Short mmCIF file of C-alpha atoms in Angstrom, two decimals:
data_model
loop_
_atom_site.label_atom_id
_atom_site.label_comp_id
_atom_site.label_asym_id
_atom_site.label_seq_id
_atom_site.Cartn_x
_atom_site.Cartn_y
_atom_site.Cartn_z
CA MET A 1 13.99 -26.37 4.89
CA HIS A 2 13.41 -25.14 1.32
CA LYS A 3 15.17 -21.81 0.73
CA GLY A 4 11.94 -20.27 -0.57
CA VAL A 5 10.36 -20.95 2.83
CA VAL A 6 13.36 -19.37 4.56
CA TYR A 7 13.07 -16.25 2.40
CA ALA A 8 9.33 -15.96 3.13
CA LEU A 9 9.77 -16.37 6.89
CA LEU A 10 12.61 -13.83 6.90
CA ALA A 11 10.35 -11.40 5.02
CA ALA A 12 7.60 -11.96 7.58
CA ALA A 13 10.03 -11.59 10.51
CA LEU A 14 11.48 -8.31 9.20
CA PHE A 15 8.08 -6.80 8.44
CA GLY A 16 6.49 -8.09 11.63
CA ALA A 17 9.34 -6.81 13.80
CA SER A 18 9.08 -3.38 12.19
CA THR A 19 5.43 -2.97 13.15
CA PRO A 20 5.97 -2.16 16.87
CA PHE A 21 8.69 0.35 15.95
CA SER A 22 6.41 1.92 13.33
CA LYS A 23 3.70 2.29 15.98
CA MET A 24 6.20 4.20 18.15
CA LEU A 25 6.60 6.69 15.30
CA VAL A 26 2.89 7.13 14.52
CA GLY A 27 2.35 9.64 17.31
CA GLN A 28 5.18 11.83 16.02
CA MET A 29 3.75 12.46 12.52
CA GLU A 30 0.72 11.93 10.32
CA PRO A 31 0.21 8.36 9.01
CA VAL A 32 0.61 9.41 5.35
CA MET A 33 3.89 11.17 6.17
CA LEU A 34 5.10 8.08 8.02
CA ALA A 35 4.16 5.82 5.09
CA GLY A 36 6.12 8.06 2.75
CA LEU A 37 9.21 8.08 4.96
CA LEU A 38 9.10 4.31 5.49
CA TYR A 39 8.86 3.60 1.77
CA LEU A 40 11.44 6.26 0.92
CA GLY A 41 13.85 4.86 3.51
CA SER A 42 13.36 1.48 1.91
CA GLY A 43 14.01 2.80 -1.58
CA LEU A 44 17.05 4.92 -0.71
CA GLY A 45 18.64 2.14 1.34
CA LEU A 46 18.20 -0.38 -1.45
CA LEU A 47 19.43 2.14 -4.01
CA ALA A 48 22.64 2.49 -2.00
CA TRP A 49 22.93 -1.31 -1.77
CA TYR A 50 22.37 -1.64 -5.51
CA GLY A 51 25.00 1.03 -6.23
CA VAL A 52 27.64 -0.59 -4.04
CA ARG A 53 26.93 -4.00 -5.51
CA TYR A 54 27.12 -2.66 -9.06
CA PHE A 55 30.44 -0.92 -8.34
CA ILE A 56 31.91 -4.10 -6.90
CA SER A 57 30.69 -6.34 -9.75
CA ARG A 58 30.86 -3.92 -12.70
CA ASP A 59 33.78 -5.76 -14.34
CA LYS A 60 31.99 -9.11 -14.39
CA PRO A 61 30.90 -10.28 -17.86
CA VAL A 62 27.27 -11.06 -17.06
CA SER A 63 24.56 -9.47 -14.94
CA GLY A 64 21.47 -10.75 -16.70
CA ASP A 65 18.86 -10.61 -13.96
CA ARG A 66 18.15 -6.88 -14.29
CA LEU A 67 14.67 -5.71 -15.19
CA THR A 68 13.88 -5.53 -18.89
CA ALA A 69 11.34 -3.57 -20.93
CA SER A 70 8.93 -6.52 -20.87
CA ASP A 71 8.93 -6.40 -17.04
CA LEU A 72 7.89 -2.75 -16.81
CA PRO A 73 4.11 -3.20 -17.31
CA TRP A 74 3.96 -5.79 -14.51
CA LEU A 75 6.18 -3.72 -12.19
CA SER A 76 4.25 -0.53 -12.96
CA GLY A 77 0.99 -2.25 -12.13
CA ALA A 78 2.45 -3.58 -8.88
CA ILE A 79 3.73 -0.13 -7.85
CA LEU A 80 0.46 1.59 -8.78
CA THR A 81 -1.72 -0.85 -6.85
CA GLY A 82 0.49 -1.79 -3.90
CA GLY A 83 2.67 1.27 -3.46
CA VAL A 84 0.27 4.09 -4.32
CA ALA A 85 -3.42 3.05 -4.22
CA GLY A 86 -3.09 0.60 -1.31
CA PRO A 87 -1.58 3.01 1.27
CA VAL A 88 -3.95 5.83 0.27
CA LEU A 89 -7.02 3.59 0.63
CA LEU A 90 -5.70 2.34 3.97
CA MET A 91 -5.30 5.88 5.30
CA ILE A 92 -8.85 6.73 4.15
CA GLY A 93 -10.19 3.63 5.86
CA LEU A 94 -8.26 4.17 9.10
CA ALA A 95 -9.65 7.70 9.36
CA VAL A 96 -13.19 6.38 9.91
CA THR A 97 -12.71 2.80 11.13
CA PRO A 98 -11.96 1.66 14.71
CA ALA A 99 -8.47 0.20 15.13
CA SER A 100 -9.76 -3.20 16.23
CA SER A 101 -11.82 -3.61 13.06
CA ALA A 102 -8.98 -2.33 10.88
CA SER A 103 -6.54 -4.87 12.29
CA LEU A 104 -8.91 -7.72 11.57
CA LEU A 105 -9.66 -6.47 8.07
CA LEU A 106 -5.96 -6.26 7.18
CA ASN A 107 -5.79 -10.04 7.44
CA MET A 108 -7.79 -10.07 4.19
CA GLU A 109 -4.55 -9.41 2.27
CA GLY A 110 -3.35 -13.00 2.68
CA VAL A 111 -6.76 -14.40 1.75
CA LEU A 112 -7.16 -12.19 -1.34
CA THR A 113 -3.56 -12.87 -2.43
CA ALA A 114 -4.20 -16.60 -2.36
CA MET A 115 -7.60 -16.31 -4.03
CA LEU A 116 -6.16 -14.32 -6.94
CA ALA A 117 -3.19 -16.66 -7.26
CA TRP A 118 -5.37 -19.76 -7.26
CA PHE A 119 -8.38 -18.69 -9.31
CA VAL A 120 -7.11 -15.88 -11.56
CA PHE A 121 -3.44 -16.75 -12.12
CA LYS A 122 -4.16 -20.52 -11.90
CA GLU A 123 -1.48 -21.36 -9.34
CA ASN A 124 -1.65 -24.92 -8.04
CA PHE A 125 -3.03 -25.67 -4.57
CA ASP A 126 -4.53 -28.63 -2.77
CA ARG A 127 -6.59 -29.26 0.36
CA ARG A 128 -3.50 -29.31 2.60
CA ILE A 129 -2.33 -25.89 1.41
CA PHE A 130 -5.86 -24.47 1.68
CA ILE A 131 -6.28 -25.66 5.28
CA GLY A 132 -2.83 -24.35 6.19
CA MET A 133 -3.71 -20.93 4.79
CA ILE A 134 -6.98 -20.84 6.76
CA LEU A 135 -5.18 -21.70 10.04
CA ILE A 136 -2.55 -18.99 9.46
CA VAL A 137 -5.18 -16.35 8.66
CA ILE A 138 -7.26 -17.26 11.74
CA ALA A 139 -4.14 -16.99 13.88
CA GLY A 140 -3.42 -13.53 12.49
CA ALA A 141 -7.01 -12.48 13.12
CA LEU A 142 -6.85 -13.63 16.75
CA LEU A 143 -3.63 -11.69 17.32
CA SER A 144 -5.20 -8.57 15.84
CA TRP A 145 -8.45 -8.83 17.75
CA GLY A 146 -8.68 -6.62 20.82
CA GLN A 147 -11.19 -7.01 23.60
CA ARG A 148 -14.16 -6.75 21.27
CA LEU A 149 -14.89 -6.28 17.59
CA GLU A 150 -16.29 -2.87 16.66
CA LEU A 151 -18.15 -2.58 13.40
CA GLY A 152 -17.03 0.92 12.47
CA VAL A 153 -18.20 2.81 9.37
CA PRO A 154 -18.96 0.54 6.37
CA TRP A 155 -17.25 2.83 3.86
CA GLY A 156 -14.09 2.76 5.93
CA ALA A 157 -14.15 -1.03 6.08
CA LEU A 158 -14.66 -1.19 2.33
CA ALA A 159 -11.69 1.13 1.81
CA ILE A 160 -9.46 -1.13 3.93
CA ILE A 161 -10.62 -4.24 2.08
CA ALA A 162 -9.92 -2.40 -1.18
CA ALA A 163 -6.40 -1.65 0.10
CA CYS A 164 -5.90 -5.36 0.83
CA LEU A 165 -7.10 -6.17 -2.68
CA CYS A 166 -4.55 -3.69 -4.07
CA TRP A 167 -1.75 -5.40 -2.15
CA ALA A 168 -3.00 -8.80 -3.28
CA ILE A 169 -2.84 -7.64 -6.90
CA ASP A 170 0.61 -6.19 -6.19
CA ASN A 171 1.83 -9.56 -4.86
CA ASN A 172 0.56 -11.45 -7.89
CA LEU A 173 1.93 -8.94 -10.40
CA THR A 174 5.31 -8.90 -8.65
CA ARG A 175 5.51 -12.65 -9.11
CA LYS A 176 5.58 -12.01 -12.87
CA VAL A 177 8.94 -10.24 -12.52
CA SER A 178 10.31 -12.24 -9.58
CA ALA A 179 13.02 -13.86 -11.74
CA SER A 180 14.60 -10.40 -12.12
CA ASP A 181 16.84 -8.62 -9.63
CA ALA A 182 15.00 -8.56 -6.29
CA VAL A 183 16.99 -5.56 -5.01
CA GLN A 184 16.19 -3.56 -8.14
CA ILE A 185 12.49 -4.45 -7.94
CA ALA A 186 12.16 -3.59 -4.26
CA GLY A 187 14.25 -0.43 -4.62
CA ILE A 188 12.15 0.99 -7.46
CA LYS A 189 8.92 0.19 -5.62
CA GLY A 190 10.20 1.89 -2.48
CA LEU A 191 11.39 5.03 -4.26
CA VAL A 192 8.20 5.49 -6.28
CA ALA A 193 5.79 4.65 -3.44
CA GLY A 194 7.76 6.78 -0.98
CA SER A 195 7.85 9.78 -3.32
CA VAL A 196 4.12 9.58 -4.03
CA ASN A 197 3.08 9.19 -0.38
CA LEU A 198 5.45 11.94 0.75
CA SER A 199 4.09 14.23 -1.97
CA ILE A 200 0.55 13.56 -0.75
CA ALA A 201 1.60 14.40 2.83
CA LEU A 202 3.26 17.65 1.77
CA ALA A 203 0.29 18.56 -0.43
CA LEU A 204 -1.91 18.19 2.66
CA SER A 205 0.46 20.61 4.48
CA TYR A 206 1.60 18.05 7.02
CA SER A 207 4.77 19.11 8.82
CA VAL A 208 8.01 17.19 8.37
CA PRO A 209 9.27 15.80 11.71
CA GLU A 210 12.72 16.51 13.08
CA VAL A 211 15.78 14.90 11.50
CA ARG A 212 16.17 12.30 14.25
CA VAL A 213 12.64 11.01 13.69
CA VAL A 214 13.05 11.04 9.91
CA PHE A 215 16.26 9.00 10.22
CA SER A 216 14.56 6.50 12.55
CA ALA A 217 11.68 6.08 10.10
CA GLY A 218 14.18 5.54 7.28
CA ILE A 219 15.98 2.78 9.20
CA VAL A 220 12.69 1.05 10.07
CA GLY A 221 11.59 1.35 6.45
CA PHE A 222 14.83 -0.06 5.08
CA CYS A 223 14.65 -3.14 7.32
CA GLY A 224 10.89 -3.71 7.56
CA TYR A 225 9.94 -2.71 4.02
CA GLY A 226 13.10 -2.82 1.90
CA LEU A 227 14.94 -5.93 3.06
CA SER A 228 11.61 -7.62 3.76
CA LEU A 229 10.44 -6.97 0.19
CA VAL A 230 13.71 -8.33 -1.23
CA MET A 231 13.16 -11.55 0.74
CA PHE A 232 9.50 -11.60 -0.37
CA VAL A 233 10.44 -11.34 -4.07
CA LEU A 234 13.02 -14.11 -3.69
CA SER A 235 10.37 -16.28 -2.06
CA LEU A 236 7.93 -15.57 -4.91
CA ARG A 237 10.61 -16.85 -7.27
CA HIS A 238 10.85 -20.17 -5.42
CA LEU A 239 7.38 -20.79 -3.94
CA GLY A 240 4.82 -18.88 -5.99
CA THR A 241 2.41 -16.26 -4.71
CA ALA A 242 -0.09 -18.10 -2.50
CA ARG A 243 2.50 -20.04 -0.49
CA THR A 244 4.67 -16.96 -0.04
CA GLY A 245 1.60 -15.01 1.09
CA ALA A 246 0.76 -17.75 3.57
CA TYR A 247 4.19 -17.69 5.20
CA PHE A 248 4.20 -13.90 5.16
CA SER A 249 0.96 -13.98 7.14
CA ALA A 250 3.13 -15.02 10.09
CA ALA A 251 4.23 -11.36 10.34
CA PRO A 252 1.54 -10.43 12.93
CA PHE A 253 2.83 -13.20 15.19
CA VAL A 254 6.40 -11.88 14.95
CA GLY A 255 5.13 -8.37 15.65
CA ALA A 256 3.25 -9.61 18.70
CA VAL A 257 6.35 -11.39 20.04
CA VAL A 258 8.51 -8.29 19.57
CA SER A 259 5.86 -6.14 21.24
CA LEU A 260 5.77 -8.49 24.21
CA LEU A 261 9.57 -8.37 24.53
CA ILE A 262 9.72 -4.58 24.24
CA LEU A 263 6.84 -3.92 26.63
CA GLY A 264 7.70 -6.80 28.97
CA GLU A 265 4.14 -8.12 28.95
CA THR A 266 3.04 -11.68 29.68
CA PRO A 267 1.42 -13.57 26.77
CA ASN A 268 -2.27 -14.26 27.29
CA THR A 269 -4.31 -17.33 26.32
CA VAL A 270 -5.28 -15.89 22.93
CA PHE A 271 -1.60 -15.46 22.08
CA TRP A 272 -0.84 -19.15 22.70
CA ILE A 273 -3.93 -20.30 20.78
CA ALA A 274 -2.86 -18.12 17.84
CA ALA A 275 0.70 -19.47 18.10
CA ALA A 276 -0.56 -23.05 17.95
CA LEU A 277 -2.75 -22.31 14.91
CA MET A 278 0.10 -20.44 13.20
CA GLY A 279 2.49 -23.32 13.86
CA ALA A 280 0.01 -25.88 12.54
CA GLY A 281 -0.62 -23.88 9.38
CA ILE A 282 3.08 -23.40 8.69
CA TRP A 283 3.73 -27.08 9.38
CA LEU A 284 1.12 -28.06 6.77
CA HIS A 285 2.90 -25.88 4.22
CA VAL A 286 6.47 -26.88 5.13
CA THR A 287 5.66 -30.59 4.93
CA GLU A 288 3.88 -30.31 1.58
CA VAL A 289 4.94 -32.85 -1.04
CA HIS A 290 3.72 -32.15 -4.57
CA ALA A 291 5.12 -34.50 -7.23
CA HIS A 292 3.85 -35.66 -10.61
CA GLU A 293 4.96 -35.96 -14.22
CA HIS A 294 4.96 -32.54 -15.84
CA THR A 295 6.09 -30.86 -19.04
CA HIS A 296 8.44 -27.89 -19.25
CA SER A 297 7.72 -25.75 -22.29
CA PRO A 298 10.56 -23.88 -24.03
CA ILE A 299 11.32 -20.66 -22.18
CA PHE A 300 13.98 -17.97 -22.42
CA HIS A 301 14.69 -15.99 -19.24
CA SER A 302 17.42 -14.90 -16.85
CA HIS A 303 18.02 -15.53 -13.15
CA ALA A 304 20.62 -16.90 -10.75
CA HIS A 305 20.92 -20.68 -11.28
CA ARG A 306 23.07 -23.79 -11.04
CA HIS A 307 23.46 -26.40 -13.74
CA ASP A 308 20.88 -28.78 -12.31
CA GLU A 309 18.39 -30.94 -14.18
CA HIS A 310 16.49 -27.84 -15.29
CA HIS A 311 19.56 -25.96 -16.51
CA GLN A 312 21.53 -27.94 -19.06
CA HIS A 313 22.82 -25.39 -21.55
CA GLU A 314 25.97 -24.07 -23.16
CA HIS A 315 27.47 -20.60 -22.64
CA ASP A 316 28.22 -18.08 -25.34
CA PHE A 317 30.64 -16.18 -23.08
CA PRO A 318 33.75 -17.09 -21.04
CA TRP A 319 32.60 -18.85 -17.86
CA ASP A 320 34.85 -19.49 -14.86
CA GLY A 321 32.76 -22.46 -13.69
CA LYS A 322 31.45 -20.76 -10.56
CA GLU A 323 27.84 -21.35 -9.48
CA PRO A 324 25.31 -19.95 -8.99
CA HIS A 325 25.69 -17.53 -11.88
CA VAL A 326 23.37 -15.24 -13.82
CA HIS A 327 22.80 -14.90 -17.57
CA PRO A 328 19.98 -15.17 -20.12
CA HIS A 329 19.46 -18.83 -21.04
CA GLN A 330 17.13 -21.04 -23.05
CA HIS A 331 15.19 -23.96 -21.56
CA LYS A 332 14.53 -26.86 -23.89
CA PRO A 333 11.32 -28.91 -23.69
CA LEU A 334 11.53 -31.44 -20.85
CA VAL A 335 9.19 -34.05 -19.39
CA HIS A 336 10.00 -35.53 -15.98
CA SER A 337 8.65 -36.09 -12.47
CA HIS A 338 9.85 -34.81 -9.11
CA SER A 339 8.67 -32.90 -6.05
CA HIS A 340 8.26 -29.20 -6.83
CA PHE A 341 6.63 -25.88 -5.93
CA PRO A 342 4.94 -23.44 -8.36
CA ASP A 343 8.23 -21.57 -8.82
CA ILE A 344 9.46 -19.77 -11.96
CA HIS A 345 10.05 -23.13 -13.69
CA HIS A 346 6.84 -24.90 -12.62
CA ARG A 347 3.87 -22.81 -13.70
CA HIS A 348 2.18 -25.60 -15.58
CA PRO A 349 -1.54 -26.51 -15.54
CA HIS A 350 -2.82 -29.49 -13.55
#
């Protein structure tokens, strides 16, 4: 299985598994406070990981995948839309929208992510990928649907859809910096989003829960938001936005499975129908073959790589021959044909 697919499914599994645990914490604090603690736990955990990794590798000659000044506008936009505006709009929507409707509406994130990737950022897709996305989204909707669909308040529904649009923009903007350090990207997003949401909660005079609950929220946030986002960024690097979003849409299924295991419930018919649709959609994506002659334009960037057919270059520093390794490098023009995804090296028009 392609490593980009593995990263995306791991991201979905971590986020999906965190959902039942997050629900256990909802009754112990206000939703905005919980969002702040989850994001802050993510950011602080990844900051610690980044610090330990830097200390261990500080004597190495190259570490070229760190964020640069040119990445900051894209990352700032992603944080503003996905880490700040999205959660706030969601909280506004949840305040006046029935839970059943909200769950269904949240499935719009995958759809809007793909739509933006395909029609705004011009990412390649074909009929197979489109059908696979539709099956995955329908499966997620079935898992989210309770006994009946309640219409709720229109303004609340619009706020939730707006939150999904913010996260879709976030996903597409994050792809622009996905060649950079995934831990650094996810850590900064977690720290900023956590600080903003926590500030909103404190400004609204919400009480801070006891230390045990805060610690639990931090652990859930680190695993379900921090590590998940690292895997998501790595998948963006290898698969592009729409395909990563499609695989990540499997998160509701993982959450449902974990909920069933924790609560000891028996899966109903809807669960198995959703599982079949989810499996069919993922199968369509996993078995995709996209190959044609394409042109690589000259590009200068930095990321972890091996000296494969796309990376034939000299080094201007002492190299011990180990791969993969990271450093800024120049790609020369190249025309060839092979099976590929819309990764950081294949963003060409069709």
